[in-house]
Amino acid sequence: MNSPSLSLLELNSLVRQVIEETLSQEYWVEAELSECRESRGHCYMELIEKDETSATPIARASTKCWRTQWAMLQPYFERTTGQTLHAGLKVRLKVYAQFHEAFGFSWIVTDIDPTFTLGDMARKRQEIIRKLKEEGIFDLQKELTLPLFCQRIAVISSETAAGYGDFVNQLIHNDSGLKFSIQLFPAIMQGEQVEQSIIDALNMIYEANEPNKSHESFDCVVIIRGGGATADMSGFDTLALAENVANFPLPIITGIGHDRDESILDMVSFQRVKTPTAAAAFLVSHLEEVLNTIDDAQDRIAHYAQNKITILNSQLSTLNTQLRSIFSVVKTRQEARLDALYSRLAHHAQQKLSTLNTQLSTIESRLPLLLDSSLKTKKHQLELLEEKVKTLDPSLLLRRGYSITLKDGKAVRDAATLHPGDEIKTRFANGSVHSIVK
């Protein structure tokens, strides 16, 4: 037997009636946002719950917040938490069940508890901070030193942000006339792409700052976000971004312009300031301090040099007076010494001259006797030589009948030295003859 059938509208009307009768209250529900979007002033959210051990979704639901309610809840939530509703955020919503015959079932949001989200955000922040400290990198940036002449600035910001323009204007038109070189590395500074966009910009700065590059390197990095809005700061509270900033080799200054507690990015950076203009003021102030230090050192050096010159001049004047007195004493002593030496030298010379005169007189008186004796000795030696020469005279031999044969003016002592045809000369006591050897 066929049961009577219902139309779809009738069936859905029954469902609506049952839901309105059995689920007439409002309920607080805790869940994670997997999607959140606005359309025509209404907010449409997808809720999800995951298994704590496997992170596998175990429940899903669609929720709506109508325009009139959303207009009040959205600014309240963002003002309290400093963030916009986005995927991945844990929320506590007050909802009631609604079933529409044409559009089906939905949970309708009537309230949001921002303190629950703040608690979850705080828990995540503390977990990230704990990991950074365990890795030993939480304070790495604080160990860096800002260069004395920090003038080459790499800036990570949105190119069209008003804060970037304020930063550049404040830095370039400083009252001290200090010079800075600024290079922008554009990045997305709001929304879910903040983390990866800033990391990419840091990587570009690192590559541009390598020693083998031809251009000059940077002295520091400034991360700024203009406008001063407090909404959607979650991108600055991520582990990956914090690790990249903490390990970066250059000092990083943050001025992301928010009024709530500092972000994790602020915590791990070298220096955190409130706004982009404050970041520019910090850099100008740093360079002014360096300039003042140099000026002070210059003044101290000049003052020290002047004092030293005055002291040395005084010492020189004193020495000059002392030297004059000392020189006068020394001069008197040396003159007396020279006089004594002169007297001794003159006396010694006189004695030497007297001795030499005596010796000369003695030699002079002995000289005639010595000359006479020497002449007699030399005369006797000469007579002996004369007798010896006479005995060696060849003419004596010739007178005895001997002859001398000469060849080329030399005496011939051996006949074997003569050859046929040689011309020879034979000397006698009286005369000589010429012969030819046959």
PDB file of C-alpha atoms in Angstrom, residues 89-328:
ATOM      1  CA  LEU A  89      42.292  31.223  13.149  1.00  0.00           C
ATOM      2  CA  LYS A  90      40.603  29.614  16.137  1.00  0.00           C
ATOM      3  CA  VAL A  91      37.331  31.332  17.117  1.00  0.00           C
ATOM      4  CA  ARG A  92      34.521  31.069  19.650  1.00  0.00           C
ATOM      5  CA  LEU A  93      31.190  31.996  18.077  1.00  0.00           C
ATOM      6  CA  LYS A  94      27.697  32.341  19.448  1.00  0.00           C
ATOM      7  CA  VAL A  95      25.281  30.745  16.949  1.00  0.00           C
ATOM      8  CA  TYR A  96      21.756  29.552  16.497  1.00  0.00           C
ATOM      9  CA  ALA A  97      20.380  27.009  14.034  1.00  0.00           C
ATOM     10  CA  GLN A  98      18.494  28.120  10.962  1.00  0.00           C
ATOM     11  CA  PHE A  99      16.911  26.050   8.225  1.00  0.00           C
ATOM     12  CA  HIS A 100      15.472  27.576   5.082  1.00  0.00           C
ATOM     13  CA  GLU A 101      13.358  25.585   2.692  1.00  0.00           C
ATOM     14  CA  ALA A 102      15.231  26.948  -0.335  1.00  0.00           C
ATOM     15  CA  PHE A 103      18.796  27.383   1.031  1.00  0.00           C
ATOM     16  CA  GLY A 104      19.133  24.575   3.558  1.00  0.00           C
ATOM     17  CA  PHE A 105      20.737  24.515   7.006  1.00  0.00           C
ATOM     18  CA  SER A 106      23.146  27.135   8.441  1.00  0.00           C
ATOM     19  CA  TRP A 107      24.445  28.306  11.757  1.00  0.00           C
ATOM     20  CA  ILE A 108      23.839  32.038  12.183  1.00  0.00           C
ATOM     21  CA  VAL A 109      26.471  34.012  14.119  1.00  0.00           C
ATOM     22  CA  THR A 110      25.242  36.525  16.659  1.00  0.00           C
ATOM     23  CA  ASP A 111      28.422  37.139  18.709  1.00  0.00           C
ATOM     24  CA  ILE A 112      32.188  36.536  18.743  1.00  0.00           C
ATOM     25  CA  ASP A 113      34.418  36.064  21.794  1.00  0.00           C
ATOM     26  CA  PRO A 114      37.743  37.754  20.864  1.00  0.00           C
ATOM     27  CA  THR A 115      39.360  36.747  24.187  1.00  0.00           C
ATOM     28  CA  PHE A 116      39.239  33.089  23.081  1.00  0.00           C
ATOM     29  CA  THR A 117      41.075  33.954  19.875  1.00  0.00           C
ATOM     30  CA  LEU A 118      43.534  36.074  21.814  1.00  0.00           C
ATOM     31  CA  GLY A 119      44.225  33.120  24.093  1.00  0.00           C
ATOM     32  CA  ASP A 120      44.849  30.826  21.163  1.00  0.00           C
ATOM     33  CA  MET A 121      47.020  33.446  19.477  1.00  0.00           C
ATOM     34  CA  ALA A 122      48.973  33.916  22.695  1.00  0.00           C
ATOM     35  CA  ARG A 123      49.466  30.167  22.977  1.00  0.00           C
ATOM     36  CA  LYS A 124      50.768  29.996  19.398  1.00  0.00           C
ATOM     37  CA  ARG A 125      53.019  32.994  19.994  1.00  0.00           C
ATOM     38  CA  GLN A 126      54.479  31.423  23.124  1.00  0.00           C
ATOM     39  CA  GLU A 127      55.042  28.160  21.275  1.00  0.00           C
ATOM     40  CA  ILE A 128      56.902  29.992  18.497  1.00  0.00           C
ATOM     41  CA  ILE A 129      58.975  31.920  21.054  1.00  0.00           C
ATOM     42  CA  ARG A 130      59.798  28.666  22.865  1.00  0.00           C
ATOM     43  CA  LYS A 131      60.989  27.043  19.620  1.00  0.00           C
ATOM     44  CA  LEU A 132      63.111  30.066  18.720  1.00  0.00           C
ATOM     45  CA  LYS A 133      64.782  29.989  22.136  1.00  0.00           C
ATOM     46  CA  GLU A 134      65.336  26.237  21.906  1.00  0.00           C
ATOM     47  CA  GLU A 135      67.047  26.768  18.557  1.00  0.00           C
ATOM     48  CA  GLY A 136      69.241  29.423  20.186  1.00  0.00           C
ATOM     49  CA  ILE A 137      68.335  32.114  17.652  1.00  0.00           C
ATOM     50  CA  PHE A 138      65.858  34.289  19.566  1.00  0.00           C
ATOM     51  CA  ASP A 139      68.521  36.891  20.490  1.00  0.00           C
ATOM     52  CA  LEU A 140      70.872  36.495  17.511  1.00  0.00           C
ATOM     53  CA  GLN A 141      69.926  39.860  16.026  1.00  0.00           C
ATOM     54  CA  LYS A 142      70.613  41.591  19.357  1.00  0.00           C
ATOM     55  CA  GLU A 143      74.211  40.362  19.143  1.00  0.00           C
ATOM     56  CA  LEU A 144      74.798  42.271  15.907  1.00  0.00           C
ATOM     57  CA  THR A 145      76.244  45.780  15.803  1.00  0.00           C
ATOM     58  CA  LEU A 146      74.829  48.590  13.723  1.00  0.00           C
ATOM     59  CA  PRO A 147      77.698  49.944  11.554  1.00  0.00           C
ATOM     60  CA  LEU A 148      78.991  53.342  12.630  1.00  0.00           C
ATOM     61  CA  PHE A 149      78.265  54.829   9.213  1.00  0.00           C
ATOM     62  CA  CYS A 150      74.915  53.120   8.627  1.00  0.00           C
ATOM     63  CA  GLN A 151      73.850  54.864   5.408  1.00  0.00           C
ATOM     64  CA  ARG A 152      73.069  52.106   2.872  1.00  0.00           C
ATOM     65  CA  ILE A 153      69.544  50.994   3.745  1.00  0.00           C
ATOM     66  CA  ALA A 154      67.586  48.062   2.274  1.00  0.00           C
ATOM     67  CA  VAL A 155      63.843  48.621   2.812  1.00  0.00           C
ATOM     68  CA  ILE A 156      61.124  45.963   2.771  1.00  0.00           C
ATOM     69  CA  SER A 157      57.731  47.594   2.323  1.00  0.00           C
ATOM     70  CA  SER A 158      54.815  48.003   0.008  1.00  0.00           C
ATOM     71  CA  GLU A 159      55.899  50.364  -2.759  1.00  0.00           C
ATOM     72  CA  THR A 160      52.649  52.339  -2.607  1.00  0.00           C
ATOM     73  CA  ALA A 161      52.391  52.492   1.177  1.00  0.00           C
ATOM     74  CA  ALA A 162      52.205  55.968   2.683  1.00  0.00           C
ATOM     75  CA  GLY A 163      54.523  54.791   5.429  1.00  0.00           C
ATOM     76  CA  TYR A 164      57.296  54.077   2.925  1.00  0.00           C
ATOM     77  CA  GLY A 165      56.981  57.595   1.519  1.00  0.00           C
ATOM     78  CA  ASP A 166      57.078  59.045   5.037  1.00  0.00           C
ATOM     79  CA  PHE A 167      60.171  56.971   5.826  1.00  0.00           C
ATOM     80  CA  VAL A 168      62.049  58.110   2.719  1.00  0.00           C
ATOM     81  CA  ASN A 169      61.061  61.757   3.212  1.00  0.00           C
ATOM     82  CA  GLN A 170      62.104  61.723   6.880  1.00  0.00           C
ATOM     83  CA  LEU A 171      65.426  60.052   6.067  1.00  0.00           C
ATOM     84  CA  ILE A 172      66.417  62.150   3.042  1.00  0.00           C
ATOM     85  CA  HIS A 173      65.301  65.542   4.377  1.00  0.00           C
ATOM     86  CA  ASN A 174      66.835  65.252   7.836  1.00  0.00           C
ATOM     87  CA  ASP A 175      67.837  68.458   9.642  1.00  0.00           C
ATOM     88  CA  SER A 176      71.504  67.460   9.846  1.00  0.00           C
ATOM     89  CA  GLY A 177      71.868  67.071   6.075  1.00  0.00           C
ATOM     90  CA  LEU A 178      73.103  63.470   6.448  1.00  0.00           C
ATOM     91  CA  LYS A 179      73.213  61.376   3.283  1.00  0.00           C
ATOM     92  CA  PHE A 180      71.523  57.977   2.950  1.00  0.00           C
ATOM     93  CA  SER A 181      71.228  55.478   0.100  1.00  0.00           C
ATOM     94  CA  ILE A 182      67.862  53.675   0.013  1.00  0.00           C
ATOM     95  CA  GLN A 183      66.831  50.646  -2.060  1.00  0.00           C
ATOM     96  CA  LEU A 184      63.302  49.266  -1.880  1.00  0.00           C
ATOM     97  CA  PHE A 185      62.533  45.536  -2.001  1.00  0.00           C
ATOM     98  CA  PRO A 186      58.736  45.477  -2.501  1.00  0.00           C
ATOM     99  CA  ALA A 187      56.674  43.057  -0.419  1.00  0.00           C
ATOM    100  CA  ILE A 188      53.067  42.383   0.508  1.00  0.00           C
ATOM    101  CA  MET A 189      52.560  43.730   4.029  1.00  0.00           C
ATOM    102  CA  GLN A 190      48.997  42.603   4.764  1.00  0.00           C
ATOM    103  CA  GLY A 191      47.108  39.359   4.428  1.00  0.00           C
ATOM    104  CA  GLU A 192      48.120  35.715   4.213  1.00  0.00           C
ATOM    105  CA  GLN A 193      51.036  36.372   1.827  1.00  0.00           C
ATOM    106  CA  VAL A 194      52.982  38.569   4.269  1.00  0.00           C
ATOM    107  CA  GLU A 195      55.240  35.774   5.533  1.00  0.00           C
ATOM    108  CA  GLN A 196      56.445  34.444   2.174  1.00  0.00           C
ATOM    109  CA  SER A 197      56.645  37.893   0.590  1.00  0.00           C
ATOM    110  CA  ILE A 198      58.965  39.234   3.306  1.00  0.00           C
ATOM    111  CA  ILE A 199      61.073  36.046   3.237  1.00  0.00           C
ATOM    112  CA  ASP A 200      61.489  36.425  -0.533  1.00  0.00           C
ATOM    113  CA  ALA A 201      62.565  40.054  -0.081  1.00  0.00           C
ATOM    114  CA  LEU A 202      65.118  39.027   2.560  1.00  0.00           C
ATOM    115  CA  ASN A 203      66.522  36.423   0.190  1.00  0.00           C
ATOM    116  CA  MET A 204      66.935  39.057  -2.535  1.00  0.00           C
ATOM    117  CA  ILE A 205      68.725  41.376  -0.106  1.00  0.00           C
ATOM    118  CA  TYR A 206      71.017  38.537   0.993  1.00  0.00           C
ATOM    119  CA  GLU A 207      71.923  37.711  -2.609  1.00  0.00           C
ATOM    120  CA  ALA A 208      72.495  41.398  -3.428  1.00  0.00           C
ATOM    121  CA  ASN A 209      74.714  41.730  -0.352  1.00  0.00           C
ATOM    122  CA  GLU A 210      77.118  38.895  -1.270  1.00  0.00           C
ATOM    123  CA  PRO A 211      80.821  39.958  -1.265  1.00  0.00           C
ATOM    124  CA  ASN A 212      81.400  39.036  -4.910  1.00  0.00           C
ATOM    125  CA  LYS A 213      78.774  41.505  -6.136  1.00  0.00           C
ATOM    126  CA  SER A 214      80.127  44.583  -7.899  1.00  0.00           C
ATOM    127  CA  HIS A 215      77.861  47.113  -6.141  1.00  0.00           C
ATOM    128  CA  GLU A 216      78.117  48.264  -2.553  1.00  0.00           C
ATOM    129  CA  SER A 217      76.530  46.108   0.145  1.00  0.00           C
ATOM    130  CA  PHE A 218      73.864  47.214   2.642  1.00  0.00           C
ATOM    131  CA  ASP A 219      74.423  48.259   6.243  1.00  0.00           C
ATOM    132  CA  CYS A 220      71.007  47.255   7.598  1.00  0.00           C
ATOM    133  CA  VAL A 221      67.458  46.226   6.653  1.00  0.00           C
ATOM    134  CA  VAL A 222      64.295  48.148   7.560  1.00  0.00           C
ATOM    135  CA  ILE A 223      60.901  46.412   7.511  1.00  0.00           C
ATOM    136  CA  ILE A 224      58.092  48.980   7.566  1.00  0.00           C
ATOM    137  CA  ARG A 225      54.338  48.890   7.137  1.00  0.00           C
ATOM    138  CA  GLY A 226      52.483  52.111   6.598  1.00  0.00           C
ATOM    139  CA  GLY A 227      49.144  53.424   7.772  1.00  0.00           C
ATOM    140  CA  GLY A 228      49.364  52.452  11.410  1.00  0.00           C
ATOM    141  CA  ALA A 229      46.436  49.989  11.093  1.00  0.00           C
ATOM    142  CA  THR A 230      46.197  47.238  13.696  1.00  0.00           C
ATOM    143  CA  ALA A 231      44.215  44.697  11.677  1.00  0.00           C
ATOM    144  CA  ASP A 232      45.622  41.487  10.229  1.00  0.00           C
ATOM    145  CA  MET A 233      49.020  41.278  11.937  1.00  0.00           C
ATOM    146  CA  SER A 234      49.141  37.472  11.916  1.00  0.00           C
ATOM    147  CA  GLY A 235      51.674  37.424   9.083  1.00  0.00           C
ATOM    148  CA  PHE A 236      54.278  38.926  11.424  1.00  0.00           C
ATOM    149  CA  ASP A 237      53.779  36.187  14.061  1.00  0.00           C
ATOM    150  CA  THR A 238      55.013  33.129  12.151  1.00  0.00           C
ATOM    151  CA  LEU A 239      57.867  30.745  12.929  1.00  0.00           C
ATOM    152  CA  ALA A 240      59.318  30.727   9.405  1.00  0.00           C
ATOM    153  CA  LEU A 241      59.518  34.532   9.196  1.00  0.00           C
ATOM    154  CA  ALA A 242      60.977  34.787  12.705  1.00  0.00           C
ATOM    155  CA  GLU A 243      63.678  32.205  11.855  1.00  0.00           C
ATOM    156  CA  ASN A 244      64.627  34.058   8.675  1.00  0.00           C
ATOM    157  CA  VAL A 245      64.869  37.408  10.479  1.00  0.00           C
ATOM    158  CA  ALA A 246      66.729  35.995  13.491  1.00  0.00           C
ATOM    159  CA  ASN A 247      69.364  34.318  11.278  1.00  0.00           C
ATOM    160  CA  PHE A 248      69.807  37.270   8.910  1.00  0.00           C
ATOM    161  CA  PRO A 249      73.425  38.577   8.915  1.00  0.00           C
ATOM    162  CA  LEU A 250      72.457  42.275   8.815  1.00  0.00           C
ATOM    163  CA  PRO A 251      70.733  44.237  11.616  1.00  0.00           C
ATOM    164  CA  ILE A 252      66.982  44.413  10.963  1.00  0.00           C
ATOM    165  CA  ILE A 253      64.883  47.356  12.181  1.00  0.00           C
ATOM    166  CA  THR A 254      61.109  46.927  12.305  1.00  0.00           C
ATOM    167  CA  GLY A 255      58.541  49.714  12.148  1.00  0.00           C
ATOM    168  CA  ILE A 256      55.317  47.984  11.203  1.00  0.00           C
ATOM    169  CA  GLY A 257      53.055  50.590  12.784  1.00  0.00           C
ATOM    170  CA  HIS A 258      50.783  48.886  15.259  1.00  0.00           C
ATOM    171  CA  ASP A 259      49.668  49.832  18.754  1.00  0.00           C
ATOM    172  CA  ARG A 260      49.155  46.403  20.324  1.00  0.00           C
ATOM    173  CA  ASP A 261      51.873  44.281  21.948  1.00  0.00           C
ATOM    174  CA  GLU A 262      54.955  43.762  19.815  1.00  0.00           C
ATOM    175  CA  SER A 263      54.875  40.981  17.257  1.00  0.00           C
ATOM    176  CA  ILE A 264      57.311  38.063  17.194  1.00  0.00           C
ATOM    177  CA  LEU A 265      58.981  39.789  14.246  1.00  0.00           C
ATOM    178  CA  ASP A 266      59.575  42.791  16.541  1.00  0.00           C
ATOM    179  CA  MET A 267      60.913  40.531  19.296  1.00  0.00           C
ATOM    180  CA  VAL A 268      63.611  38.859  17.187  1.00  0.00           C
ATOM    181  CA  SER A 269      64.650  41.966  15.253  1.00  0.00           C
ATOM    182  CA  PHE A 270      67.715  44.067  16.077  1.00  0.00           C
ATOM    183  CA  GLN A 271      65.602  47.142  16.911  1.00  0.00           C
ATOM    184  CA  ARG A 272      61.864  47.632  17.108  1.00  0.00           C
ATOM    185  CA  VAL A 273      60.281  51.063  16.635  1.00  0.00           C
ATOM    186  CA  LYS A 274      56.625  51.986  16.421  1.00  0.00           C
ATOM    187  CA  THR A 275      56.267  53.573  12.977  1.00  0.00           C
ATOM    188  CA  PRO A 276      58.156  54.004   9.682  1.00  0.00           C
ATOM    189  CA  THR A 277      58.981  57.610  10.580  1.00  0.00           C
ATOM    190  CA  ALA A 278      60.341  56.399  13.916  1.00  0.00           C
ATOM    191  CA  ALA A 279      62.585  53.973  12.000  1.00  0.00           C
ATOM    192  CA  ALA A 280      63.927  56.867   9.928  1.00  0.00           C
ATOM    193  CA  ALA A 281      64.409  58.953  13.081  1.00  0.00           C
ATOM    194  CA  PHE A 282      66.333  56.064  14.677  1.00  0.00           C
ATOM    195  CA  LEU A 283      68.750  55.848  11.721  1.00  0.00           C
ATOM    196  CA  VAL A 284      69.217  59.632  11.597  1.00  0.00           C
ATOM    197  CA  SER A 285      69.780  59.748  15.355  1.00  0.00           C
ATOM    198  CA  HIS A 286      72.344  56.934  15.134  1.00  0.00           C
ATOM    199  CA  LEU A 287      74.331  58.726  12.439  1.00  0.00           C
ATOM    200  CA  GLU A 288      74.042  62.039  14.316  1.00  0.00           C
ATOM    201  CA  GLU A 289      75.494  60.353  17.402  1.00  0.00           C
ATOM    202  CA  VAL A 290      78.391  59.047  15.315  1.00  0.00           C
ATOM    203  CA  LEU A 291      78.923  62.515  13.861  1.00  0.00           C
ATOM    204  CA  ASN A 292      78.791  64.079  17.335  1.00  0.00           C
ATOM    205  CA  THR A 293      81.235  61.472  18.601  1.00  0.00           C
ATOM    206  CA  ILE A 294      83.621  62.311  15.768  1.00  0.00           C
ATOM    207  CA  ASP A 295      83.231  66.052  16.427  1.00  0.00           C
ATOM    208  CA  ASP A 296      83.818  65.515  20.139  1.00  0.00           C
ATOM    209  CA  ALA A 297      86.853  63.366  19.418  1.00  0.00           C
ATOM    210  CA  GLN A 298      88.164  66.028  17.033  1.00  0.00           C
ATOM    211  CA  ASP A 299      87.687  68.720  19.686  1.00  0.00           C
ATOM    212  CA  ARG A 300      89.337  66.543  22.329  1.00  0.00           C
ATOM    213  CA  ILE A 301      92.270  65.788  20.037  1.00  0.00           C
ATOM    214  CA  ALA A 302      92.678  69.482  19.180  1.00  0.00           C
ATOM    215  CA  HIS A 303      92.409  70.439  22.867  1.00  0.00           C
ATOM    216  CA  TYR A 304      94.888  67.727  23.862  1.00  0.00           C
ATOM    217  CA  ALA A 305      97.281  68.766  21.099  1.00  0.00           C
ATOM    218  CA  GLN A 306      97.053  72.420  22.142  1.00  0.00           C
ATOM    219  CA  ASN A 307      97.683  71.534  25.787  1.00  0.00           C
ATOM    220  CA  LYS A 308     100.562  69.303  24.763  1.00  0.00           C
ATOM    221  CA  ILE A 309     102.082  72.074  22.659  1.00  0.00           C
ATOM    222  CA  THR A 310     101.727  74.531  25.556  1.00  0.00           C
ATOM    223  CA  ILE A 311     103.397  72.085  27.945  1.00  0.00           C
ATOM    224  CA  LEU A 312     106.182  71.315  25.477  1.00  0.00           C
ATOM    225  CA  ASN A 313     106.745  75.017  24.796  1.00  0.00           C
ATOM    226  CA  SER A 314     107.023  75.618  28.555  1.00  0.00           C
ATOM    227  CA  GLN A 315     109.426  72.706  28.895  1.00  0.00           C
ATOM    228  CA  LEU A 316     111.415  73.947  25.905  1.00  0.00           C
ATOM    229  CA  SER A 317     111.650  77.444  27.420  1.00  0.00           C
ATOM    230  CA  THR A 318     112.834  75.965  30.718  1.00  0.00           C
ATOM    231  CA  LEU A 319     115.364  73.779  28.895  1.00  0.00           C
ATOM    232  CA  ASN A 320     116.545  76.773  26.897  1.00  0.00           C
ATOM    233  CA  THR A 321     117.248  78.707  30.113  1.00  0.00           C
ATOM    234  CA  GLN A 322     118.915  75.686  31.679  1.00  0.00           C
ATOM    235  CA  LEU A 323     120.962  75.026  28.557  1.00  0.00           C
ATOM    236  CA  ARG A 324     122.280  78.580  28.532  1.00  0.00           C
ATOM    237  CA  SER A 325     123.448  78.226  32.139  1.00  0.00           C
ATOM    238  CA  ILE A 326     124.854  74.753  31.519  1.00  0.00           C
ATOM    239  CA  PHE A 327     126.563  75.903  28.321  1.00  0.00           C
ATOM    240  CA  SER A 328     128.195  78.811  30.156  1.00  0.00           C
TER     241      SER A 328
END
